[in-house]
Every structure is written in structure tokens, then in C-alpha cells.
PDB file of C-alpha atoms and ligand atoms in Angstrom:
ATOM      1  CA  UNK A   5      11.732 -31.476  24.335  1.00  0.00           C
ATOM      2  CA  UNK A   6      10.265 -30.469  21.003  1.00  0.00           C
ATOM      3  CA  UNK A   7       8.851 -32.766  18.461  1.00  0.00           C
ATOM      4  CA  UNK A   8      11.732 -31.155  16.116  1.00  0.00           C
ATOM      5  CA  UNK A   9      14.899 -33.092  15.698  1.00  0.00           C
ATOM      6  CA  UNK A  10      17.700 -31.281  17.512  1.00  0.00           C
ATOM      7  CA  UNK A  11      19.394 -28.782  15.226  1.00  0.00           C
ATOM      8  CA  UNK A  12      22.819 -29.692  14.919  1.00  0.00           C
ATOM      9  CA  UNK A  13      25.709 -27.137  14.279  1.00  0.00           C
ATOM     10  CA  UNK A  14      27.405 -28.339  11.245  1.00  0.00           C
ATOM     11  CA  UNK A  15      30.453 -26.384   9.665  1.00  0.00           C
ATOM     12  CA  UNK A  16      29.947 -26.606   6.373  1.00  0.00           C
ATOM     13  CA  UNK A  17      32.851 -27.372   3.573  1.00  0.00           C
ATOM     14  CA  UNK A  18      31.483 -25.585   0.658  1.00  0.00           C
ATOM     15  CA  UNK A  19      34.328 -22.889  -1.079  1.00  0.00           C
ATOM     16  CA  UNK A  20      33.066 -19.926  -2.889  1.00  0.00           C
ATOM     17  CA  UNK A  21      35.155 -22.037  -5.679  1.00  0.00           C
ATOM     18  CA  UNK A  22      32.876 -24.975  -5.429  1.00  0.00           C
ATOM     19  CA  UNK A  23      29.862 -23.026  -6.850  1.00  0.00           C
ATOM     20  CA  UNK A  24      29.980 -21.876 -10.649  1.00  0.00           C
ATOM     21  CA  UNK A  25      28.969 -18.303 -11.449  1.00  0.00           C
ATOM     22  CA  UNK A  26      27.229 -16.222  -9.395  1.00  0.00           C
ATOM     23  CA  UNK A  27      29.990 -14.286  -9.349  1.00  0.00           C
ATOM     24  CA  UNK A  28      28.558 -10.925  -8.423  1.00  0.00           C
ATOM     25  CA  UNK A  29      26.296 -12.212  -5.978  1.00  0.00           C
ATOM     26  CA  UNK A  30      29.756 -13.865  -4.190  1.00  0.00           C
ATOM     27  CA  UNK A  31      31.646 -10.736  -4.209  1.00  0.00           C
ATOM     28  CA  UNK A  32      28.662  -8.853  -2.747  1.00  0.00           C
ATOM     29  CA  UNK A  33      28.124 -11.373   0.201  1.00  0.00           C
ATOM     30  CA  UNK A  34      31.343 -11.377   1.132  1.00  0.00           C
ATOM     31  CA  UNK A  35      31.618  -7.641   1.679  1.00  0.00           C
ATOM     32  CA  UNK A  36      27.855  -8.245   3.510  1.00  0.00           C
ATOM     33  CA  UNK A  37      30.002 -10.417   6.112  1.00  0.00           C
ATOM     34  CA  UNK A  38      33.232  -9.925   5.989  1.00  0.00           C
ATOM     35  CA  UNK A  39      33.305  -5.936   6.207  1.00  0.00           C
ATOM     36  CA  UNK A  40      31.554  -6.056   9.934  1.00  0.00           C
ATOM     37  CA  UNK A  41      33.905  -8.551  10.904  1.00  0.00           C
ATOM     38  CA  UNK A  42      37.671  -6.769   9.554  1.00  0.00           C
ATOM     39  CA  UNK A  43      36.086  -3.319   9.523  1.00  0.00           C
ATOM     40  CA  UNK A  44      33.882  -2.634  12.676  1.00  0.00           C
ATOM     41  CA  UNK A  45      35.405   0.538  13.510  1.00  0.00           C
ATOM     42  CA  UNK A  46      34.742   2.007   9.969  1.00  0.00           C
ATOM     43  CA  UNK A  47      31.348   1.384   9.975  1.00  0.00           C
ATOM     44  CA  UNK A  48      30.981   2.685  13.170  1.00  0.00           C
ATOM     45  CA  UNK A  49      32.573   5.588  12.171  1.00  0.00           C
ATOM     46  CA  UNK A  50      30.522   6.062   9.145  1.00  0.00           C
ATOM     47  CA  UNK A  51      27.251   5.296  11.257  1.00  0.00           C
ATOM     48  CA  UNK A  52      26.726   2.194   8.792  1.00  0.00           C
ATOM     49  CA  UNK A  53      25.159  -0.302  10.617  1.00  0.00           C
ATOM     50  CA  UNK A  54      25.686  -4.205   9.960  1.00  0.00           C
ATOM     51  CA  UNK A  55      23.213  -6.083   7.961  1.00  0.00           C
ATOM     52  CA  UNK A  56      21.189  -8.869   9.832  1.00  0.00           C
ATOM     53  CA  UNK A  57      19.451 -10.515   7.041  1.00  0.00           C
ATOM     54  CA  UNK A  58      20.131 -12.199   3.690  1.00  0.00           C
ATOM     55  CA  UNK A  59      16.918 -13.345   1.766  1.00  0.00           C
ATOM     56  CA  UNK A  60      17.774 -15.179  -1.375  1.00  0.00           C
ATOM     57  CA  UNK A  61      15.051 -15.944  -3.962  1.00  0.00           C
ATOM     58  CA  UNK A  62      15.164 -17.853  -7.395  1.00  0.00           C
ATOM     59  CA  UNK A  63      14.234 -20.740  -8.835  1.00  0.00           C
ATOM     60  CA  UNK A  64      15.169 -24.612  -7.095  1.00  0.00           C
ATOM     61  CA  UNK A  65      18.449 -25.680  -7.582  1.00  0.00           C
ATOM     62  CA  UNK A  66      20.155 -22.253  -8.341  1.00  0.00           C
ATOM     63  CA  UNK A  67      22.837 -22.867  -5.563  1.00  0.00           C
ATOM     64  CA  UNK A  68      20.453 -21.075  -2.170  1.00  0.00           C
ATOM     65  CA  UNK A  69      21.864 -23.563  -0.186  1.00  0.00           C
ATOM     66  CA  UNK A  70      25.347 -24.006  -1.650  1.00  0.00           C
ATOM     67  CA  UNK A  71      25.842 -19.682  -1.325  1.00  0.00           C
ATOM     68  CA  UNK A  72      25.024 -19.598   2.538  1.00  0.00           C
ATOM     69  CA  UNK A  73      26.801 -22.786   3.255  1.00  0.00           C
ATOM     70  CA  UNK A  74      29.933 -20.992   0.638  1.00  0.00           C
ATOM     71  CA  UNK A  75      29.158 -17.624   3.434  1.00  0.00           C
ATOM     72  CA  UNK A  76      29.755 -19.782   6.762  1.00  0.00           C
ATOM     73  CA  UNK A  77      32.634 -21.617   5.521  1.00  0.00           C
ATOM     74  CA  UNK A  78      34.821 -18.847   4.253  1.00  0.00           C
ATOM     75  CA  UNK A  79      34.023 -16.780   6.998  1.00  0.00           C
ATOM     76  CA  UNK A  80      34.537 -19.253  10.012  1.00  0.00           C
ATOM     77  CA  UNK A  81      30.599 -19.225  10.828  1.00  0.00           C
ATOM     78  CA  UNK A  82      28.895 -21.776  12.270  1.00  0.00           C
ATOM     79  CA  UNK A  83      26.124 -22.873  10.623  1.00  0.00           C
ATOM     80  CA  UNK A  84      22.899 -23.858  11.516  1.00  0.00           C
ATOM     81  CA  UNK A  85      20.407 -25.292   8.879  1.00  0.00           C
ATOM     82  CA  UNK A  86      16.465 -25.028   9.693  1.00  0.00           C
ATOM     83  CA  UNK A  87      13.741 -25.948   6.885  1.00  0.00           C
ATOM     84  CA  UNK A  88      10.693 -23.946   7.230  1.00  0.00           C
ATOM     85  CA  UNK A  89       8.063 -26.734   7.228  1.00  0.00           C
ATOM     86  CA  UNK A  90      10.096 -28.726   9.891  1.00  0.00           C
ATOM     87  CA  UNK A  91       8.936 -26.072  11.910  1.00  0.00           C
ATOM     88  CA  UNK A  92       5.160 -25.257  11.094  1.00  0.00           C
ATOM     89  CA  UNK A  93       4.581 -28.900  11.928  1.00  0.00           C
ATOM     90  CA  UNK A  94       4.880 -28.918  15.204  1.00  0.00           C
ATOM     91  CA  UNK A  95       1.978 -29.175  18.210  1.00  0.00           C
ATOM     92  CA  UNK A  96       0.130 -25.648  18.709  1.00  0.00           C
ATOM     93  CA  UNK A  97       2.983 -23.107  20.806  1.00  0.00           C
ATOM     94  CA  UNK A  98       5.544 -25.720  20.058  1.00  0.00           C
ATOM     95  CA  UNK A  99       6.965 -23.800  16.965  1.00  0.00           C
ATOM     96  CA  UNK A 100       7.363 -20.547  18.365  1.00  0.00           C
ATOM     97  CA  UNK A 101       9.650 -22.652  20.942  1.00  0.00           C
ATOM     98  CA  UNK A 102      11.444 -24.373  18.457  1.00  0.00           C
ATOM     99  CA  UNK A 103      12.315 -21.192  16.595  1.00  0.00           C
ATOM    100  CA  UNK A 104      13.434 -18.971  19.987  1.00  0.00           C
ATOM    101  CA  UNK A 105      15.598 -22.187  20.989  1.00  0.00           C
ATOM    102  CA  UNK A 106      17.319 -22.410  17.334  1.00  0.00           C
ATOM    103  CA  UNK A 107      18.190 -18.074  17.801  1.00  0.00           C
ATOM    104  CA  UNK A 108      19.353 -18.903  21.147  1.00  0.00           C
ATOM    105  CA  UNK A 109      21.897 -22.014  20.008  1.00  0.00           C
ATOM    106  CA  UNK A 110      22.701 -19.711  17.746  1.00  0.00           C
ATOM    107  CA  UNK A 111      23.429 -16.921  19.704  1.00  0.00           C
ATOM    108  CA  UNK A 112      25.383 -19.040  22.245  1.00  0.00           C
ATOM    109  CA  UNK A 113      27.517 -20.391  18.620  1.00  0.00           C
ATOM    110  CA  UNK A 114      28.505 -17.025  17.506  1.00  0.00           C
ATOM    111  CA  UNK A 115      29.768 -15.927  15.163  1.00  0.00           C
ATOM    112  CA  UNK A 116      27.231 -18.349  13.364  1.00  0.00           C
ATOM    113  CA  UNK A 117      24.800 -18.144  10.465  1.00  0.00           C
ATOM    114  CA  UNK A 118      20.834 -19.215  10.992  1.00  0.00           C
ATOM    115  CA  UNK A 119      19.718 -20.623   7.604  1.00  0.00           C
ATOM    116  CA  UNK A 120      16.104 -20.933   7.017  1.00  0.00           C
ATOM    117  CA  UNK A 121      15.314 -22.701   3.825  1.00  0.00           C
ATOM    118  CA  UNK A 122      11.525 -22.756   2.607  1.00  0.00           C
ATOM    119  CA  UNK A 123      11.343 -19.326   4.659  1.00  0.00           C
ATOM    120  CA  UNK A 124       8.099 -19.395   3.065  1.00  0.00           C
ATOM    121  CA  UNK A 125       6.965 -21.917   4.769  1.00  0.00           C
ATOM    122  CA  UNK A 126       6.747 -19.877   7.806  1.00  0.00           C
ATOM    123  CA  UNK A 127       6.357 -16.618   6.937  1.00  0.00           C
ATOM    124  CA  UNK A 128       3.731 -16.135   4.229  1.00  0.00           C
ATOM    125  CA  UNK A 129       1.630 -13.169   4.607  1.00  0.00           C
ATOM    126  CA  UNK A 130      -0.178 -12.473   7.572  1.00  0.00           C
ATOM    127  CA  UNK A 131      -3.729 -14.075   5.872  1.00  0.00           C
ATOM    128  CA  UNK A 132      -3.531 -17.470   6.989  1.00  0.00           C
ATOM    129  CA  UNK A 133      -3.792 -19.533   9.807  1.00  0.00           C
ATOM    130  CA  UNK A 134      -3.822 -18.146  13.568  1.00  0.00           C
ATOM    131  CA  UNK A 135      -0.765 -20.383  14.502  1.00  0.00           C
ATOM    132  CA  UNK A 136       0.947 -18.979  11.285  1.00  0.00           C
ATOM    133  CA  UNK A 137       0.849 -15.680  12.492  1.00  0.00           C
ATOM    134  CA  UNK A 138       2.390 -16.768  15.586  1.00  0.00           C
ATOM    135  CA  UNK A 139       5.176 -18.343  14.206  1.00  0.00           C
ATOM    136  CA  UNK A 140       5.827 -15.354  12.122  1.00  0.00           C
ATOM    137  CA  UNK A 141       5.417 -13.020  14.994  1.00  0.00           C
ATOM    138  CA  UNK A 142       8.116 -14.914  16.773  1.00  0.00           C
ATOM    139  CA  UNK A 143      10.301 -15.158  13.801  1.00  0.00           C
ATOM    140  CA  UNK A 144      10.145 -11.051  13.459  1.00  0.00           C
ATOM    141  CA  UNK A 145      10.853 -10.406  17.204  1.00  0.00           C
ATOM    142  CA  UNK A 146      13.819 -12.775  17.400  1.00  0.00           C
ATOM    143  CA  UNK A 147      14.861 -10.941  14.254  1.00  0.00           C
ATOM    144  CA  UNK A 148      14.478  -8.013  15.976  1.00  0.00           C
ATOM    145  CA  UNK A 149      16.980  -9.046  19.009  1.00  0.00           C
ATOM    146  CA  UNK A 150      20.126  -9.578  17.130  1.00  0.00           C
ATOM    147  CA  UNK A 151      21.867  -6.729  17.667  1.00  0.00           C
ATOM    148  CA  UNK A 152      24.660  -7.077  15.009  1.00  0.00           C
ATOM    149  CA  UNK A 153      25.196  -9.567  12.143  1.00  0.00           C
ATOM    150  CA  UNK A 154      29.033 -10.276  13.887  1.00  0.00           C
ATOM    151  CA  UNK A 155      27.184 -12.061  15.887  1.00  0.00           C
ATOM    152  CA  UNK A 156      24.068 -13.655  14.061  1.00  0.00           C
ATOM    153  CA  UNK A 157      23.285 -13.441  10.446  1.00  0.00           C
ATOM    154  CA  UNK A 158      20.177 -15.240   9.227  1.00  0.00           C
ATOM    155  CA  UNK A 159      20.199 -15.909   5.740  1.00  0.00           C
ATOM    156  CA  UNK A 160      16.991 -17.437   4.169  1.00  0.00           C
ATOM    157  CA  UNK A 161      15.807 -18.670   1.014  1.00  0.00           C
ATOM    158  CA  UNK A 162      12.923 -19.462  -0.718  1.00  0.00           C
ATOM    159  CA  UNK A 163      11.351 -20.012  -4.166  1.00  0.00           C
ATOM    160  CA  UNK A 164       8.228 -17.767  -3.649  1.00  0.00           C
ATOM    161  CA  UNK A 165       9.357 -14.522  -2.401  1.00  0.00           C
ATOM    162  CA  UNK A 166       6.078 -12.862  -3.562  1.00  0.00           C
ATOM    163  CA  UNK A 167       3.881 -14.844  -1.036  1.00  0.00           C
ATOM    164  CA  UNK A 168       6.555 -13.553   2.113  1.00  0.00           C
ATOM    165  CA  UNK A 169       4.963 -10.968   4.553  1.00  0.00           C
ATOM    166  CA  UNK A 170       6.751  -7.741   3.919  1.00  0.00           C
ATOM    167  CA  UNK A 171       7.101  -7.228   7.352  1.00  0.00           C
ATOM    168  CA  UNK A 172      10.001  -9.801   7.348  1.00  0.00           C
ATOM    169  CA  UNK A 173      12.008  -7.686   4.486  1.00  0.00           C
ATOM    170  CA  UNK A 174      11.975  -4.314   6.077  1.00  0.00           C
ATOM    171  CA  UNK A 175      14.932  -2.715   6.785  1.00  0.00           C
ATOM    172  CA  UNK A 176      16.838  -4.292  10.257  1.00  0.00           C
ATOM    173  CA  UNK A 177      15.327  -7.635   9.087  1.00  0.00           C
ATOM    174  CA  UNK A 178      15.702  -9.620   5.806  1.00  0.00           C
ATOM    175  CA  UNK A 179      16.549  -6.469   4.093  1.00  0.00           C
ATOM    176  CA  UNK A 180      19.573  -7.703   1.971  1.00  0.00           C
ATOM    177  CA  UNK A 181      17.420  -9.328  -1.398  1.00  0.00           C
ATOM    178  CA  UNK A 182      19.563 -11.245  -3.497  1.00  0.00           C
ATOM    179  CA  UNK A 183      17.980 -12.991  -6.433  1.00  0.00           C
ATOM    180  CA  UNK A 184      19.953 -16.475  -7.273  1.00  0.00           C
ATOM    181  CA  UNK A 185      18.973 -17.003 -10.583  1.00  0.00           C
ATOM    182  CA  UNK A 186      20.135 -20.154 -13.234  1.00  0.00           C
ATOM    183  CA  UNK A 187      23.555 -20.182 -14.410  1.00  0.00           C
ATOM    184  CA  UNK A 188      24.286 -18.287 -18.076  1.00  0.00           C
ATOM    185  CA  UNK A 189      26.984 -19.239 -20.197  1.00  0.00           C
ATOM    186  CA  UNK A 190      30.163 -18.802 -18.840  1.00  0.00           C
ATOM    187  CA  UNK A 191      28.251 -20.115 -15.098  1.00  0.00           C
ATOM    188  CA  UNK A 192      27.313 -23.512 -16.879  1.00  0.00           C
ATOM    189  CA  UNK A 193      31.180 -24.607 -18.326  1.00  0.00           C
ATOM    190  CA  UNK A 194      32.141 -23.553 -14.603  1.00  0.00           C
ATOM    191  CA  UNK A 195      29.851 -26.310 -12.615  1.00  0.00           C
ATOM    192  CA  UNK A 196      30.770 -28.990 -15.282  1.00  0.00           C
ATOM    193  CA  UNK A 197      34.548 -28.082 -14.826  1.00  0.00           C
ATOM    194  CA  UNK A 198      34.141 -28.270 -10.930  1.00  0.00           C
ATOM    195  CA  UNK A 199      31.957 -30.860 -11.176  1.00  0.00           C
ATOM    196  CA  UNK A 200      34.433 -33.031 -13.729  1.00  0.00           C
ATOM    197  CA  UNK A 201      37.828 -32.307 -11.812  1.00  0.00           C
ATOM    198  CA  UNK A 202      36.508 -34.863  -9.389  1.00  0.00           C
ATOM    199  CA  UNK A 203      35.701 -37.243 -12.339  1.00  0.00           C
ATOM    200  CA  UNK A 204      37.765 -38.944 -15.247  1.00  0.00           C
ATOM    201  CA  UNK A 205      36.430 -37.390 -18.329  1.00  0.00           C
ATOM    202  CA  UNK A 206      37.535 -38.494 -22.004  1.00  0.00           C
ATOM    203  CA  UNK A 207      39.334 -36.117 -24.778  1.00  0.00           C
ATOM    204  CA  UNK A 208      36.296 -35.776 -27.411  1.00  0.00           C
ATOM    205  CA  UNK A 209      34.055 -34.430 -24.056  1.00  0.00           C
ATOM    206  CA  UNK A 210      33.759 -30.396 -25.388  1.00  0.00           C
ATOM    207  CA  UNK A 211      32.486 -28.367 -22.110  1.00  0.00           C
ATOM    208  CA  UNK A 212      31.828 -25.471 -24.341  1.00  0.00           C
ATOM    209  CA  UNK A 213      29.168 -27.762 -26.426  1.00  0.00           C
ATOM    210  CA  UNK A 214      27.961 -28.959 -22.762  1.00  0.00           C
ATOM    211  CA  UNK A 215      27.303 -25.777 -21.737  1.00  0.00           C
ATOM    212  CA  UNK A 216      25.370 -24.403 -24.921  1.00  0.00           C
ATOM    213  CA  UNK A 217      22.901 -27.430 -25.197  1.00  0.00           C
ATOM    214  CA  UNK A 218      22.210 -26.599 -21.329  1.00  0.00           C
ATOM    215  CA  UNK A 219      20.396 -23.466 -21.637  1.00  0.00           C
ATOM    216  CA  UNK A 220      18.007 -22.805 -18.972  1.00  0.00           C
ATOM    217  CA  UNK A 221      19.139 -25.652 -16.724  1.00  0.00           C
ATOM    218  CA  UNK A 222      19.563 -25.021 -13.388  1.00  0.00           C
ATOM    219  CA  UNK A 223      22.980 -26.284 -11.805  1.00  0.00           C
ATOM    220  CA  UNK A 224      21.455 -29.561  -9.939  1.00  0.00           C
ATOM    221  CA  UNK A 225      20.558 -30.161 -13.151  1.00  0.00           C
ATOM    222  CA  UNK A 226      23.589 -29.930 -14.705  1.00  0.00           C
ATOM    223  CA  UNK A 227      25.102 -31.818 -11.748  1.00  0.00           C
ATOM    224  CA  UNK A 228      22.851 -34.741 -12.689  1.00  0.00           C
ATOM    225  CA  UNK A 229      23.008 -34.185 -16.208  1.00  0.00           C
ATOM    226  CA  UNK A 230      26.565 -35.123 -14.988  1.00  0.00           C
ATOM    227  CA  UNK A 231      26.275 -37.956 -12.618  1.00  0.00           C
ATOM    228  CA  UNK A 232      23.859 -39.734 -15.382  1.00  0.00           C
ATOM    229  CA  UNK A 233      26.535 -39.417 -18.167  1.00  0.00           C
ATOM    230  CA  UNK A 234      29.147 -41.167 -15.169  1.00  0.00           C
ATOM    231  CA  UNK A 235      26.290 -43.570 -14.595  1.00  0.00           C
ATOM    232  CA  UNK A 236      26.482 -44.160 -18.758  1.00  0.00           C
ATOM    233  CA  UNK A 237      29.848 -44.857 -18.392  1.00  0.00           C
ATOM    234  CA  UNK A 238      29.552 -47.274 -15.236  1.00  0.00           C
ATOM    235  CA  UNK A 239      26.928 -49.863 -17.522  1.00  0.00           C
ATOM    236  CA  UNK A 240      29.467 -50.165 -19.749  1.00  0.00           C
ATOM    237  CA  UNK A 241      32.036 -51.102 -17.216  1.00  0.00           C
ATOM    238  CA  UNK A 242      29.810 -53.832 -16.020  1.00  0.00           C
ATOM    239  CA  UNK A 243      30.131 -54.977 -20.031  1.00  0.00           C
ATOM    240  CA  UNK A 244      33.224 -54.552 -20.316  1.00  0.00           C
ATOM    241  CA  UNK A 245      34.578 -55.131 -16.711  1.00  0.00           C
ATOM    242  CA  UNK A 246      37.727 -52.466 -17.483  1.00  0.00           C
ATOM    243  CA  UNK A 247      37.555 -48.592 -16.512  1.00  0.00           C
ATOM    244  CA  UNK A 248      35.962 -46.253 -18.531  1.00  0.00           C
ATOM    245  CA  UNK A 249      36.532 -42.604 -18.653  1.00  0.00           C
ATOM    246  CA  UNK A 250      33.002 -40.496 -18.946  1.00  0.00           C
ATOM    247  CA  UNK A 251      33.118 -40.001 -23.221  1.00  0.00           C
ATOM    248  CA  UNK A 252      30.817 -37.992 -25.599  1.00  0.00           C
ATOM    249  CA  UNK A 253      28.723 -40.818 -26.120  1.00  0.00           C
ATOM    250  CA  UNK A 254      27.494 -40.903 -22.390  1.00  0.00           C
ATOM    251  CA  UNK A 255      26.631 -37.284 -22.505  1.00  0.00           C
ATOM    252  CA  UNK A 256      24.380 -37.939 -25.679  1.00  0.00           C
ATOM    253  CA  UNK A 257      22.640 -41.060 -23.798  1.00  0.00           C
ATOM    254  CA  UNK A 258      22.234 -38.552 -20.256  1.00  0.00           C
ATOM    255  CA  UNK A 259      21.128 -35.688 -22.049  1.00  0.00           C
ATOM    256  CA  UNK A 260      17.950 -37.864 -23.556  1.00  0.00           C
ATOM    257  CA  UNK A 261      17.563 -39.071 -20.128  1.00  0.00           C
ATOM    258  CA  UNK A 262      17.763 -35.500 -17.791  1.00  0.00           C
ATOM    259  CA  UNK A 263      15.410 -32.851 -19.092  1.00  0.00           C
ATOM    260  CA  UNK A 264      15.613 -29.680 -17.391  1.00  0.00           C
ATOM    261  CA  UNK A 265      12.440 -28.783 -15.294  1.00  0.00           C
ATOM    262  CA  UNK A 266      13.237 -25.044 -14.600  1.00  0.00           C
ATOM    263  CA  UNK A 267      12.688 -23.893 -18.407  1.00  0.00           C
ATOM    264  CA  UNK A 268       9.270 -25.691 -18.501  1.00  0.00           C
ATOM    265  CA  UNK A 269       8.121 -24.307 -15.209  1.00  0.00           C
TER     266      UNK A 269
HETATM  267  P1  ATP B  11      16.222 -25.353  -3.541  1.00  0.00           P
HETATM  268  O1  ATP B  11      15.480 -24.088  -3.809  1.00  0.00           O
HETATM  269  O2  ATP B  11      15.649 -26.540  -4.259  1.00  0.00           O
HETATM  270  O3  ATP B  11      16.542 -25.601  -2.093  1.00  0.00           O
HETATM  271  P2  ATP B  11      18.878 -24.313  -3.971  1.00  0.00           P
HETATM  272  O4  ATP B  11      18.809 -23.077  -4.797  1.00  0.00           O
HETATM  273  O5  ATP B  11      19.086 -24.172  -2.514  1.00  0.00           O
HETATM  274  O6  ATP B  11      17.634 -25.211  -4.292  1.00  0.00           O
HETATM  275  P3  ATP B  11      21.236 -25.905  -3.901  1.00  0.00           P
HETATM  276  O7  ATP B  11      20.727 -26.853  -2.868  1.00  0.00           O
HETATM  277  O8  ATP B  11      22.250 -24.912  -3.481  1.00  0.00           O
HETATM  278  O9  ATP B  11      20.026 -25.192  -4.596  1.00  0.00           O
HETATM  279  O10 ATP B  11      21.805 -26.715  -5.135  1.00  0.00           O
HETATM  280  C1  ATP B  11      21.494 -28.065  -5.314  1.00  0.00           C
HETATM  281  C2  ATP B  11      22.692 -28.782  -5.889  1.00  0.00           C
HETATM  282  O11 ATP B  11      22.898 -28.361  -7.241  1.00  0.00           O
HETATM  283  C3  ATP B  11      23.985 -28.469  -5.197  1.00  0.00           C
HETATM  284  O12 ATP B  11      24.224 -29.340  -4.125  1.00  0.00           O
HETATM  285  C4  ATP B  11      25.015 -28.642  -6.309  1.00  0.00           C
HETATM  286  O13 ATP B  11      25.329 -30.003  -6.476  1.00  0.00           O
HETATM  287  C5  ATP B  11      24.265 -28.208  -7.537  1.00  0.00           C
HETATM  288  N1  ATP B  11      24.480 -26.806  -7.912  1.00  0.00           N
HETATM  289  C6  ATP B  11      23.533 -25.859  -8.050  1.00  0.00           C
HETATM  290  N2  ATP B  11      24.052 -24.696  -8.450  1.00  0.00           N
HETATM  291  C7  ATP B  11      25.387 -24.884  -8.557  1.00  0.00           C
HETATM  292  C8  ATP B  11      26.492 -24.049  -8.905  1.00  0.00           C
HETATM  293  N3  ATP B  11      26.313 -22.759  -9.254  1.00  0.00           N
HETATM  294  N4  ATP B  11      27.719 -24.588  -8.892  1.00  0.00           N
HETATM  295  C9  ATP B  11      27.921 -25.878  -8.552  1.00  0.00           C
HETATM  296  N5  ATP B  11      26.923 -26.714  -8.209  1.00  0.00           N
HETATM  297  C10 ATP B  11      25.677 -26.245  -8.218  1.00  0.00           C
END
């Protein structure tokens, strides 16, 4: 057995509605992995083959995760989750085993999706380390074997796309770049409106204002700009000891207390 721990298939619940904005980037997946699935005969047809590979770059906390989870769900994938640096550290050779066995659970799941987050992690250009190369190596040749994305589609993400080997984006491979930047405006009032339908939120609470003082947060920032204002509201239950809904007043005290990190970066 590997010194891994066993990648699990999960079937994810996200809903392209769960994630605000991005709402380009959504329509253009979909066609990525829907149109092979509905439409195989008219990309045959048109000699179109089916993309394999998804990379999507941006900053942390700009949804990665939530968009190939979103991808799986609405298209009946299964899902399987690897982090790049839970597979560097592994005994010499025992990467390169890890990775074939997570293509080959995959393969033997399909229609499933193989996401690799910190891709980095594992394939940064081909300057360092012997075993690095390896791992890379394998990664590229099990790349290489999927013979159609209605059957495996490995989406990957990472926050450093300039430090990936360009090997891994050429075309057959991670050739479908998608850059998953912070939410503007309009994205911002949409992930506090998803995030407060699940909450109890008082009249003088003005998303609009929300979203305007927010500039240049990412969305898990807004999500615990958020959870700190419900957190607010929470102390003063324990005062009180009767239920308070999420006012103004606990947005003012969260927003001294959550500071985004993405515009100072
Ligand atoms: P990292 O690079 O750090 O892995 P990521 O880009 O993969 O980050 P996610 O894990 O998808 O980011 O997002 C983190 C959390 O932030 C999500 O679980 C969700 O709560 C919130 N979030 C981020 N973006 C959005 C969005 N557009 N709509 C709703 N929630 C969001």
C-alpha cells in the first residue's frame, strides 16, 4: 500500500448556482463537458476532438475548487480530489505509483473527473529535483493515455501557473487555461446573497453597500467576512439569550475584524 491515504470517490454537491459570478467561465465549462457527452457524433463529424484537460489559475480562494466540484456535479462525474504535495511526499518511486493508481480508479469510475489541486506542486518545470521529474514524467504519460475526456477529464488548479512545465499545457494535455480571477461587482452581491439565503439577515443589511466596500476580496473572504458578522450576532445572543438576526452593526464589527489578503498580496 502507499503511504498516501486512499483516494476516496466523493460526488460532490456543489450547483453552478452555489458559486457567484464567474459566469463566463461556467458557461464555457459546461460546453467543455457537456458537448462530448450529448454531442459525440458532431464532433466526430467535425473532426473536433474532446478536451482532456482543464488548468485553472488565479489567486486562493477564487472558487478553483468550488468550479470543478460545480463541473462533476452537474454533469454526473465522479470526482476524485488529489492535492499535489500529498503526492511529492511520498518514499522515492512511491509517487509515480500513487499517481498511475489514482488514473486507474479513475478510469475504472468513469465518467469521472481527476482534480489535482496545487498542480504545482508536482509539476514545476523540469529544473528541480530528479524524483520531481519523475513524478512529472508520469503525470504527462498518464495524461497522455486518456483517450477521450467522456471518459476522464483532469482538471487542475494552481496559484502559480508561471512556475508549471509547459510540457503539461500543450495541446492533448492541460490545454484548456481558464484564469479564475476575484469576483467584480455584480460577482460579490451574488456570494453574499447565496451565502445569506442560508442565514437570517436583518432589514437595514444593504448587499449593494456589502459588495462595494469588498473590492478586491476574494470570495472565501467574503464568505468569512460573512460567517464573522453571524459570529457578531451569536455574542450578542449569549447577552441577550433571544435570537438575533445578522444586522448592519455586525457587518461594521466583521469588516474591522476580516481584512482581505488578496489586494495586499
Ligand atoms: P485555493 O487556491 O486556496 O485552493 P480556490 O480558488 O480553490 O482556492 P475555493 O476552495 O473554491 O477556492 O473557495 C474557497 C471557499 O470560498 C469556498 O468553499 C466558498 O465558501 C468560498 N467561495 C469562493 N469563491 C466563491 C464564489 N464565487 N461563490 C461562492 N463562494 C465562493
Amino acid at each position: 500500500p502507499t503511504a498516501m491515504r486512499e483516494v476516496f470517490l466523493e460526488t460532490p454537491k456543489v450547483r453552478w448556482t452555489d458559486i457567484g459570478g464567474q459566469k463566463e467561465l461556467k458557461q464555457h465549462l459546461k460546453k467543455v463537458v457537456e458537448r462530448p457527452l450529448k454531442f459525440p457524433e458532431r464532433m466526430q463529424r467535425l473532426n473536433v476532438r474532446s478536451k482532456k484537460g482543464v488548468l485553472l489559475y488565479g489567486p486562493p480562494g477564487c472558487s478553483k475548487t468550488l468550479v470543478a466540484k460545480a463541473l462533476a456535479t452537474e454533469a454526473g462525474l465522479n470526482f476524485l480530489a488529489v492535492r499535489g504535495a500529498e503526492i511529492l511526499n511520498q518514499y522515492v518511486g512511491e509517487s509515480e505509483r500513487a499517481l498511475r493508481e489514482i488514473f486507474s480508479k479513475a478510469r475504472a469510475a468513469r465518467p469521472s473527473i481527476i482534480f489535482f489541486d496545487e498542480i504545482d506542486a508536482i509539476a514545476a518545470k523540469r529544473s528541480g529535483s530528479q524524483g520531481g521529474v519523475n513524478v512529472l514524467t508520469t503525470l504527462l504519460n498518464e495524461m497522455d493515455g486518456i483517450e477521450e475526456l467522456r471518459n476522464v477529464l483532469v482538471v487542475a488548479a494552481t496559484n502559480k501557473p508561471d512556475v508549471l512545465d509547459p510540457a503539461l499545457m500543450r495541446p492533448g494535455r492541460l490545454d484548456n487555461i481558464v484564469y479564475v480571477g476575484p469576483p467584480d461587482f455584480e460577482a460579490r452581491k451574488e456570494i453574499f446573497s447565496i451565502w445569506m439565503k442560508k442565514s437570517v439577515i436583518g432589514p437595514d443589511v444593504d448587499v449593494d453597500e456589502l459588495a462595494i466596500n469588498t473590492e478586491g476580496y476574494s470570495g472565501a473572504e467574503i464568505i468569512s467576512l460573512c460567517e464573522t458578522a453571524g459570529e457578531a450576532a451569536l455574542d450578542d445572543e449569549d447577552t441577550t439569550n433571544e435570537p438575533q438576526d445578522i444586522m448592519q452593526r455586525h457587518f461594521d464589527i466583521a469588516s474591522k475584524r476580516v481584512k482581505s489578503q488578496l489586494t495586499s498580496e
